[in-house]
Structures are given as structure tokens and as C-alpha cells.
mmCIF file of C-alpha atoms and ligand atoms in Angstrom:
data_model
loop_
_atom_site.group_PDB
_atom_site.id
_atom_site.type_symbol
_atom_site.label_atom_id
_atom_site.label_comp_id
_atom_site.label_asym_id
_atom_site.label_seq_id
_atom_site.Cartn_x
_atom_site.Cartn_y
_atom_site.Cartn_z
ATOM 1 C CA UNK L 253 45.102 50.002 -13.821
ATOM 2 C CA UNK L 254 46.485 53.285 -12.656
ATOM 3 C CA UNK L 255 47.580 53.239 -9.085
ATOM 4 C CA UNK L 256 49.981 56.226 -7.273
ATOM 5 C CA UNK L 257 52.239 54.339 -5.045
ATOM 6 C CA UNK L 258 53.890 55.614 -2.313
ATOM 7 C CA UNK L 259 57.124 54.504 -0.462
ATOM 8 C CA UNK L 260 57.318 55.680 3.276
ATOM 9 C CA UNK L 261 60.884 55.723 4.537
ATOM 10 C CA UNK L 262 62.924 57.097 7.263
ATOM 11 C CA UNK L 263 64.471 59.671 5.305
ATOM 12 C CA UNK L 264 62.328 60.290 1.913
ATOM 13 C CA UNK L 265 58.718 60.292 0.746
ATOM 14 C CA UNK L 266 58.740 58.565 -3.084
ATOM 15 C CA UNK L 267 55.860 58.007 -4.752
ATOM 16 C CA UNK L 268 54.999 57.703 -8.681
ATOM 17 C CA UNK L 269 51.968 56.616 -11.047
ATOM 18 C CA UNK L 270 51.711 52.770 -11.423
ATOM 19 C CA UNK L 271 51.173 50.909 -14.488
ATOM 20 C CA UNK L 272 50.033 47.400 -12.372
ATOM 21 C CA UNK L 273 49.380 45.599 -15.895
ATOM 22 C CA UNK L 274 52.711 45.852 -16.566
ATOM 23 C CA UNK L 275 54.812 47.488 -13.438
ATOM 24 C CA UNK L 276 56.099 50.830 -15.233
ATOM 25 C CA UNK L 277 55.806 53.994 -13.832
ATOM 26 C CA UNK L 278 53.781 56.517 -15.650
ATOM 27 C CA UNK L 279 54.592 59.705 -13.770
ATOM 28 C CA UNK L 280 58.149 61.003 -12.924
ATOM 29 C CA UNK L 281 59.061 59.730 -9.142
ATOM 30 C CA UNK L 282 58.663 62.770 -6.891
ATOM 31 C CA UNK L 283 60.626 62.889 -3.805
ATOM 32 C CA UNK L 284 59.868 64.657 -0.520
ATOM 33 C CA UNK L 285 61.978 64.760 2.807
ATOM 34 C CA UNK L 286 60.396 62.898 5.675
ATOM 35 C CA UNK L 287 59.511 65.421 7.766
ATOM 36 C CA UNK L 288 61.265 65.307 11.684
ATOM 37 C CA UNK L 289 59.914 64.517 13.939
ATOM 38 C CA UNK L 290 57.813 61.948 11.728
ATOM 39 C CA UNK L 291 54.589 62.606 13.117
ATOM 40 C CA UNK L 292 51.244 61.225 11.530
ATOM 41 C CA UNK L 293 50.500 64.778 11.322
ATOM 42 C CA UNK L 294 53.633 65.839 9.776
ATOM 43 C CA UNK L 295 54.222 62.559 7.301
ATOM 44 C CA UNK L 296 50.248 62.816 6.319
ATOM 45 C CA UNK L 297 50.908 66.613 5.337
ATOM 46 C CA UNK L 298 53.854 65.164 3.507
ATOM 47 C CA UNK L 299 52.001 62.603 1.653
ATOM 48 C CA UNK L 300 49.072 65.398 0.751
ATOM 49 C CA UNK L 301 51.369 67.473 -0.976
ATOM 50 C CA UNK L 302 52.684 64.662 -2.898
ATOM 51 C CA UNK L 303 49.493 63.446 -4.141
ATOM 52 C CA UNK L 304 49.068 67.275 -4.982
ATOM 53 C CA UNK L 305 52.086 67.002 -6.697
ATOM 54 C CA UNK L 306 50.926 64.073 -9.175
ATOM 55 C CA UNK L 307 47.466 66.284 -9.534
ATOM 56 C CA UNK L 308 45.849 62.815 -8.143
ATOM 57 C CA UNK L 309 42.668 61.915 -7.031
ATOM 58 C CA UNK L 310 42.586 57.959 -7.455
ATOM 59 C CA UNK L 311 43.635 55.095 -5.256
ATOM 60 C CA UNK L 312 46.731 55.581 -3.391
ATOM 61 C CA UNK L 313 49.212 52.586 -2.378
ATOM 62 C CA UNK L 314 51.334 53.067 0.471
ATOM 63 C CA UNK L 315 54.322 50.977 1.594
ATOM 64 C CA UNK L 316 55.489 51.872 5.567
ATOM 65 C CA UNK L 317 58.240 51.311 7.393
ATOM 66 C CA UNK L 318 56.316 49.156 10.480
ATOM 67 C CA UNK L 319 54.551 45.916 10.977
ATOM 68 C CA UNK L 320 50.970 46.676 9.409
ATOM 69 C CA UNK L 321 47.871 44.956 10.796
ATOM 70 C CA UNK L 322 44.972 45.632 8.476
ATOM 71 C CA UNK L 323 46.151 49.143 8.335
ATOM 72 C CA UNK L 324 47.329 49.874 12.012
ATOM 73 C CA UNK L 325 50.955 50.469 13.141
ATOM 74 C CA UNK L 326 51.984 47.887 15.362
ATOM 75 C CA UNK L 327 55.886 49.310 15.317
ATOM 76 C CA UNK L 328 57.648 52.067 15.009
ATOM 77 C CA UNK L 329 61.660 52.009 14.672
ATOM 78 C CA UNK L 330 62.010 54.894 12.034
ATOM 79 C CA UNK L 331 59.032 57.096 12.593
ATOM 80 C CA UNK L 332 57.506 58.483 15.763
ATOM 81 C CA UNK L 333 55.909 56.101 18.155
ATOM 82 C CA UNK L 334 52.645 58.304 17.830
ATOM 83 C CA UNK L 335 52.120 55.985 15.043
ATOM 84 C CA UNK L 336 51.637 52.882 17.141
ATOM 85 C CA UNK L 337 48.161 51.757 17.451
ATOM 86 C CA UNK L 338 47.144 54.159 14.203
ATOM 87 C CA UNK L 339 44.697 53.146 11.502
ATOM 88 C CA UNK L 340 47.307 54.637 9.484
ATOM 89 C CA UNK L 341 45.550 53.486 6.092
ATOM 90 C CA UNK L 342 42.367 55.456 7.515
ATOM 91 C CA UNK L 343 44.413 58.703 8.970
ATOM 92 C CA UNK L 344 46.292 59.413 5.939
ATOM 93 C CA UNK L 345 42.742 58.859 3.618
ATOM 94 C CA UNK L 346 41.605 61.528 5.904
ATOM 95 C CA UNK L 347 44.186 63.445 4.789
ATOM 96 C CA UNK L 348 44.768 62.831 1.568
ATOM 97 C CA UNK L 349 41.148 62.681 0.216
ATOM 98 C CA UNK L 350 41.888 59.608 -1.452
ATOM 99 C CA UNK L 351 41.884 56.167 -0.911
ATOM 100 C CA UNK L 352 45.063 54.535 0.883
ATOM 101 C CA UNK L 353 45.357 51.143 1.303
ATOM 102 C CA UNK L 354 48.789 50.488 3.505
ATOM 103 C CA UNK L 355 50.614 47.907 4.377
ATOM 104 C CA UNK L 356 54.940 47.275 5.198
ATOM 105 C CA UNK L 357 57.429 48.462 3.127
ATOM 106 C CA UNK L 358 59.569 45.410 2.689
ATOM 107 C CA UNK L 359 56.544 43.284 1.796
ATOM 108 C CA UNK L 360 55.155 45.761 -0.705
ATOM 109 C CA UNK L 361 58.732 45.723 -1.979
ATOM 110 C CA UNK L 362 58.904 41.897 -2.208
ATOM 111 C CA UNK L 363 55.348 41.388 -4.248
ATOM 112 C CA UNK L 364 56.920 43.511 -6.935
ATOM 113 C CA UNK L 365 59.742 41.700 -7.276
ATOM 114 C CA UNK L 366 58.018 38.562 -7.274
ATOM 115 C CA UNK L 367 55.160 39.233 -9.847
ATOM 116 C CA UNK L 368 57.493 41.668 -12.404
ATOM 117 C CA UNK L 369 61.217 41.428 -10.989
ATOM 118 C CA UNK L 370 64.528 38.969 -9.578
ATOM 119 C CA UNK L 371 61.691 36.675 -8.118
ATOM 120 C CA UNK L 372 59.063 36.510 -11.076
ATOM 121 C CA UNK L 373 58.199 32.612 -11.625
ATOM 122 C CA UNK L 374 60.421 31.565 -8.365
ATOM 123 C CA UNK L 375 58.861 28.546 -6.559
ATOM 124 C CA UNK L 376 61.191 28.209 -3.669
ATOM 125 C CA UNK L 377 61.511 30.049 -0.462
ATOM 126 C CA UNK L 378 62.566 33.932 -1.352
ATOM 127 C CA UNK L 379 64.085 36.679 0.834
ATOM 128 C CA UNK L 380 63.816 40.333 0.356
ATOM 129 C CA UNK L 381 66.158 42.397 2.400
ATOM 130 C CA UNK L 382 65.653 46.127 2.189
ATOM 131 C CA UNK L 383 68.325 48.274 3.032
ATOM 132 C CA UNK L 384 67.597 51.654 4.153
ATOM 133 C CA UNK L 385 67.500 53.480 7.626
ATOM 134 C CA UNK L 386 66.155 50.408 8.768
ATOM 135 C CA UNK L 387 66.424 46.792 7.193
ATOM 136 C CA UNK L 388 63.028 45.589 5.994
ATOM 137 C CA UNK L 389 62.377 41.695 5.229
ATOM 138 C CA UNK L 390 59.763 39.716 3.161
ATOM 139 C CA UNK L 391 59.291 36.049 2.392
ATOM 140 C CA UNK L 392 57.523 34.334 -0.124
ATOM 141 C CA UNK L 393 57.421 30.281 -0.238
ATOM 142 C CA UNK L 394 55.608 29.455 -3.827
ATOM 143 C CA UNK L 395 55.010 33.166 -4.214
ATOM 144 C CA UNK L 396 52.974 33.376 -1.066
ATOM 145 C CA UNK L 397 53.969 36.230 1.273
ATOM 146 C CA UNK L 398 54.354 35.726 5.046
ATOM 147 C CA UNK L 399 53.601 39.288 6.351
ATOM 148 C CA UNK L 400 55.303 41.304 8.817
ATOM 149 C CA UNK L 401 58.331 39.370 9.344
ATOM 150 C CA UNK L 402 60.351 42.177 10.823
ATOM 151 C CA UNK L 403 63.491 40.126 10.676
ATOM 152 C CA UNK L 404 65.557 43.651 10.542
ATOM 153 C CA UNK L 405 64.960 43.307 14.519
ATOM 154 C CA UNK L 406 67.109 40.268 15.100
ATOM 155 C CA UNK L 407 69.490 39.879 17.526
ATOM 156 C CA UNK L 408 72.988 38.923 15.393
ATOM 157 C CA UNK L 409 75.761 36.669 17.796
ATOM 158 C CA UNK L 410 77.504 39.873 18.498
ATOM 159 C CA UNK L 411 74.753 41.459 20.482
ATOM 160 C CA UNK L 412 73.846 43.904 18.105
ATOM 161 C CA UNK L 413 70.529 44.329 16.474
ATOM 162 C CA UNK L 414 70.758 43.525 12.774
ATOM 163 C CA UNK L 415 69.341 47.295 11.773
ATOM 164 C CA UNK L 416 71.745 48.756 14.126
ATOM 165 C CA UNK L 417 74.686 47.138 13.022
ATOM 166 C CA UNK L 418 74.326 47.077 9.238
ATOM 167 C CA UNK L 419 71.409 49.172 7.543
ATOM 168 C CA UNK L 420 72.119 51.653 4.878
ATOM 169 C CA UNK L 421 72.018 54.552 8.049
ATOM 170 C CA UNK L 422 74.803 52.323 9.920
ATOM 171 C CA UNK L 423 77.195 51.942 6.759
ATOM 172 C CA UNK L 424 76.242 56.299 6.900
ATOM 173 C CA UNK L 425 76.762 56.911 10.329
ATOM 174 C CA UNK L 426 79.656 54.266 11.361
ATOM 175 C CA UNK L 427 81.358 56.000 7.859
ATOM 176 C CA UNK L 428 81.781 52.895 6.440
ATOM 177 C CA UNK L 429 83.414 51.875 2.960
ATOM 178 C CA UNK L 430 80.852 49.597 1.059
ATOM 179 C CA UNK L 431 84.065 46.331 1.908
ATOM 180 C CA UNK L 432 83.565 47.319 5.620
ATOM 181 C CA UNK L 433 79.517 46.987 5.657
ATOM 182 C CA UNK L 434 79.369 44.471 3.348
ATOM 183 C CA UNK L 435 81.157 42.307 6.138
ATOM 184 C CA UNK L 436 78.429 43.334 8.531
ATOM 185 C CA UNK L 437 76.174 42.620 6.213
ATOM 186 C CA UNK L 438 77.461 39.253 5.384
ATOM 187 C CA UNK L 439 77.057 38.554 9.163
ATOM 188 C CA UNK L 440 73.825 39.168 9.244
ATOM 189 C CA UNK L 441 72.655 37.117 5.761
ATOM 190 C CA UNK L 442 74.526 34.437 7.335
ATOM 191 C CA UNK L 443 72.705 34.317 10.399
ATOM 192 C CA UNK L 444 69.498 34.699 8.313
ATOM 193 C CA UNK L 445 70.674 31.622 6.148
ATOM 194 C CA UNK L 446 71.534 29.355 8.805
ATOM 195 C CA UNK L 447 68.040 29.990 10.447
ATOM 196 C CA UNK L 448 65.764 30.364 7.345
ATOM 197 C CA UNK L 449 67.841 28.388 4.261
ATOM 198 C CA UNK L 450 66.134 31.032 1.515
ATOM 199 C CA UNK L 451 66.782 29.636 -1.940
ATOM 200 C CA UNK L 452 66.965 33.039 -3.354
ATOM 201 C CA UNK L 453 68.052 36.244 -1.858
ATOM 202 C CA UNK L 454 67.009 39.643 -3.362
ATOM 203 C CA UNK L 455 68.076 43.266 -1.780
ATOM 204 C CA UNK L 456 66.243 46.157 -2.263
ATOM 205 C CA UNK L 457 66.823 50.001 -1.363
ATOM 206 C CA UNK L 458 69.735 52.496 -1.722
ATOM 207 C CA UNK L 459 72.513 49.828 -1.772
ATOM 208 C CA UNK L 460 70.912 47.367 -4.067
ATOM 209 C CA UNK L 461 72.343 49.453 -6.943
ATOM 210 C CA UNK L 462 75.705 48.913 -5.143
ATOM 211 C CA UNK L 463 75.928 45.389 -4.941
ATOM 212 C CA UNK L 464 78.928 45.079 -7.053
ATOM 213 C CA UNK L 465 80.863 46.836 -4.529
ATOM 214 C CA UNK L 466 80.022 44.341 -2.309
ATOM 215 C CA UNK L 467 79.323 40.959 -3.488
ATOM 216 C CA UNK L 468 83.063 39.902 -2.721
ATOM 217 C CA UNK L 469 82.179 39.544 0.754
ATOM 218 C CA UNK L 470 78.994 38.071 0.572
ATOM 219 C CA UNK L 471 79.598 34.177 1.457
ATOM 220 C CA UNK L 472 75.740 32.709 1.879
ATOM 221 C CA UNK L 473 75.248 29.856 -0.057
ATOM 222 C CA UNK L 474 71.626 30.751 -1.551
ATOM 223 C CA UNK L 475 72.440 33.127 -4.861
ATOM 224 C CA UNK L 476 71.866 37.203 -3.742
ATOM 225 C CA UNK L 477 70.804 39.164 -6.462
ATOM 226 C CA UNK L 478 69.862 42.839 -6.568
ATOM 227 C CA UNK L 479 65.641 43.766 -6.981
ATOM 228 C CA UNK L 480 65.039 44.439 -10.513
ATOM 229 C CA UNK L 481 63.761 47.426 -9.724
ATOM 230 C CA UNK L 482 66.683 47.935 -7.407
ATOM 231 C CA UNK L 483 65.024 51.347 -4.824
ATOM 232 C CA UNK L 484 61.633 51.821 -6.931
ATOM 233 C CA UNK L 485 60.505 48.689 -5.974
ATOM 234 C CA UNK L 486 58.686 49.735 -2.916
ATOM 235 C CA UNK L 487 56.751 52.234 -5.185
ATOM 236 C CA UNK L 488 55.968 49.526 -7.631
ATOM 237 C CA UNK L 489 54.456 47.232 -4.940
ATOM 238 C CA UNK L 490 52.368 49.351 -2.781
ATOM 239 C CA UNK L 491 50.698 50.174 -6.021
ATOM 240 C CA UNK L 492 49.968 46.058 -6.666
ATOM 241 C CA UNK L 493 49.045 45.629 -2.941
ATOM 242 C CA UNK L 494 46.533 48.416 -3.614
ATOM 243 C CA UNK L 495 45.218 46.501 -6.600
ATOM 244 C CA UNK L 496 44.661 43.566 -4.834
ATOM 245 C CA UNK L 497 42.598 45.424 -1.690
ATOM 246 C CA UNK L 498 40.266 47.695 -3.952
ATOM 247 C CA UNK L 499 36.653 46.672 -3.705
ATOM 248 C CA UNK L 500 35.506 44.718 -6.282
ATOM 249 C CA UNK L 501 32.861 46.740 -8.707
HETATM 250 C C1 LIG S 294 60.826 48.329 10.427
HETATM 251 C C2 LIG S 294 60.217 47.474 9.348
HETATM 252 C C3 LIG S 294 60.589 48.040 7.993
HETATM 253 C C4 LIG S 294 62.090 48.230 7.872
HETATM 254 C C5 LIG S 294 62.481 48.891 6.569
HETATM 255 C C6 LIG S 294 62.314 48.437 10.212
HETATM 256 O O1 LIG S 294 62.876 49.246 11.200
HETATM 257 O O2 LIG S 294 60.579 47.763 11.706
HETATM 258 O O3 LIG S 294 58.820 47.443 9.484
HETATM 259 O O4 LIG S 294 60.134 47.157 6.982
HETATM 260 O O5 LIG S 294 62.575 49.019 8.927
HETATM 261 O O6 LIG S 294 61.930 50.157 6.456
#
């Protein structure tokens, strides 16, 4: 099936065709700014002229950066509050014209890499760590997802909130060299290891293509591994979670 799927982020709207028989992507990805202040308003306009863009009229998946209860916001760390308490899946059909089925980021992220990528046929407990402007987090035990975990949001044993201290925009905005966050992000796998013992670890976003230049500090026992689709995962997966919510002919 042909799905357009969308990733939501704190700095860039991505979104491509989906191939969910097999997990390609049929279009070129288009890329938009996220718009400031990230308004429903101003992200749905966003997401309208990228469905435009792929001349689409189908089902459209969406991956978001906040806890998603059957389709509402419950957070908002990266976008504008406004979005809390949102039927976001039914605002941006509104504006789109099409279908959207919605739901986080890091999840959506996580089912591709479990069904196509790093995680495919992996029966233990798995971790997904995006890494972006904030750091999303999925888990799968026997390929079931626990939604929503929101482990990004952790306090680490220095005080600091995880995101704060080592996301992609803290390595940006601290002017980091990848050795430098990849010891703050060691911390905070650590911390995740010693509460959660994953057996696998995957990363996702921007510095998942990076990895190389910083595995050296990474010290967790459970093997980390970059997502197979390294940052077009999210894409991938919001098209798959919109598979799995269509209505049933
Ligand atoms: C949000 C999560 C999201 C992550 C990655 C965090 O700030 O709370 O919902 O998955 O950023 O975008």
C-alpha cells in the first residue's frame, strides 16, 4: 500500500511516499522548515503544502514530537503548548483534506525499525533513542510497543534533564565535538541501562549516521546499533502506523 508519511520535528517537516509492503520510499523526501512559533495553525499550513507538494490525496501518516493519546497532544517540549489537549490527528485532516492518523515520533520511528530495520526478528526488550531537538524513546518487548514512554524527560544524576543535556540541539547549542556529547550521551544510556536492561539499543535521527564518531565512548553493555534507516525512519513508520489504523474495507 501507498501511504505519505510524515515526520514532525522541532526543526524540519519530512515527509515521503511509503511503500509499507516493503518499507521504500516511492517519492523523493521533501523537506520544509518548522515554522516558529510552531503553532497548529502554522505546522498544519506546513503540512498542507507538503502534501501539495507530493500532489497527494491518500492517507497521510504522521509521526509528532509529543505523547499521543488516540490522536491528542498530551505534551509539548518542541512545539507550542497550543498543541496540548489537540485532536491533532483531526486538526491537521481538517487541514490537509486527507486522512491523518498520528501518533509519537519515536514510536513511529521504532515500528519501522522493528518490522524492516536493526530490530526486524528481535525477541528481546529493544530501545529506540531518537536524537533530535528533543530525545524521543520507544520500547518493544517481543516486538510489542509500549507507547509514549517519553523517557527523553528523565532526570540524569547530575540534575539535568536527559533532552537538555544531550539531544542533537544540546551537542548544537553547547558547540560540542561529537567525543564531548557522546560522553553525555553515554551518561544518559547508562542511566537508561541500569533502570531498563534493553537487550538491544538502536538510535535514530541526525546523529545516527554519526555513530562512528562516537561509539568509543559508548560503555552500555546491551549492543547500540544505528536505525537502518538511520533519520528516514520516522517517515517510514508513521506510514506503517497509518496502515495499521485505516478502516478495514
Ligand atoms: C518529546 C517526545 C518526542 C521527542 C523526540 C521530546 O521532547 O516529549 O514526545 O518523541 O522529543 O522528538
Amino acid at each position: 500500500m501507498k501511504i505519505l508519511g510524515v515526520d514532525i520535528g522541532g526543526s524540519g517537516i519530512k515527509g515521503a511516499i511509503v511503500d509499507t509492503e516493503t518499507g521504500q520510499l516511492l517519492s523523493e523526501r521533501i523537506r520544509l522548515e518548522t515554522p516558529q512559533p510552531a503553532t497548529p495553525e502554522a505546522v498544519g499550513l506546513t503540512l498542507r503544502e507538503l502534501v501539495r507538494q507530493h500532489d497527494w490525496d491518500g492517507p497521510v501518516g504522521i509521526g509528532f514530537p509529543a505523547a499521543i493519546q488516540h490522536g491528542v497532544a498530551r505534551t509539548a517540549a518542541n512545539i507550542d503548548k497550543s498543541f496540548i489537549g489537540l485532536s491533532v490527528a483531526d486538526y491537521f485532516a481538517e487541514q490537509t483534506g486527507c486522512p491523518c492518523y498520528l501518533a509519537n515520533d519515536a514510536d513511529v520511528a521504532g515500528l519501522a525499525e522493528m518490522r524492516f530495520g536493526a530490530g526486524r526478528d528481535h525477541n528481546g526488550v529493544v530501545l529506540i533513542v531518537t536524537i533530535g531537538t528533543g530525545l524521543g524513546t520507544a520500547f518493544f518487548t517481543n516486538g510489542q510497543l509500549l507507547p509514549n514512554t517519553e523517557l527523553g524527560h528523565i532526570l540524569l544524576a547530575n540534575g539535568l534533564e536527559a533532552e537538555v543535556f544531550a539531544s542533537e540541539a544540546a551537542r548544537d547549542r553547547d558547540g560540542l565535538k561529537w567525543k564531548g556529547w557522546g560522553i553525555r550521551f553515554n551518561t544518559y544510556l547508562s542511566t537508561m541501562e541500569a533502570l531498563f536492561w534493553p537487550d538491544l539499543i538502536i538510535l535514530g535521527g541526525g546523529a545516527s549516521a554519526k555513530l562512528e564518531k562516537f561509539s568509543e565512548q559508548i560503555t552500555v553493555k546491551a549492543p547500540v546499533v544505528a536505525a537502518s534507516f538511520l533519520n528516514q525512519a520516522g517517515i517510514v513508520g508513521a506510514a506503517l502506523y497509518a496502515e495499521t489504523q485505516l478502516p478495514r474495507a
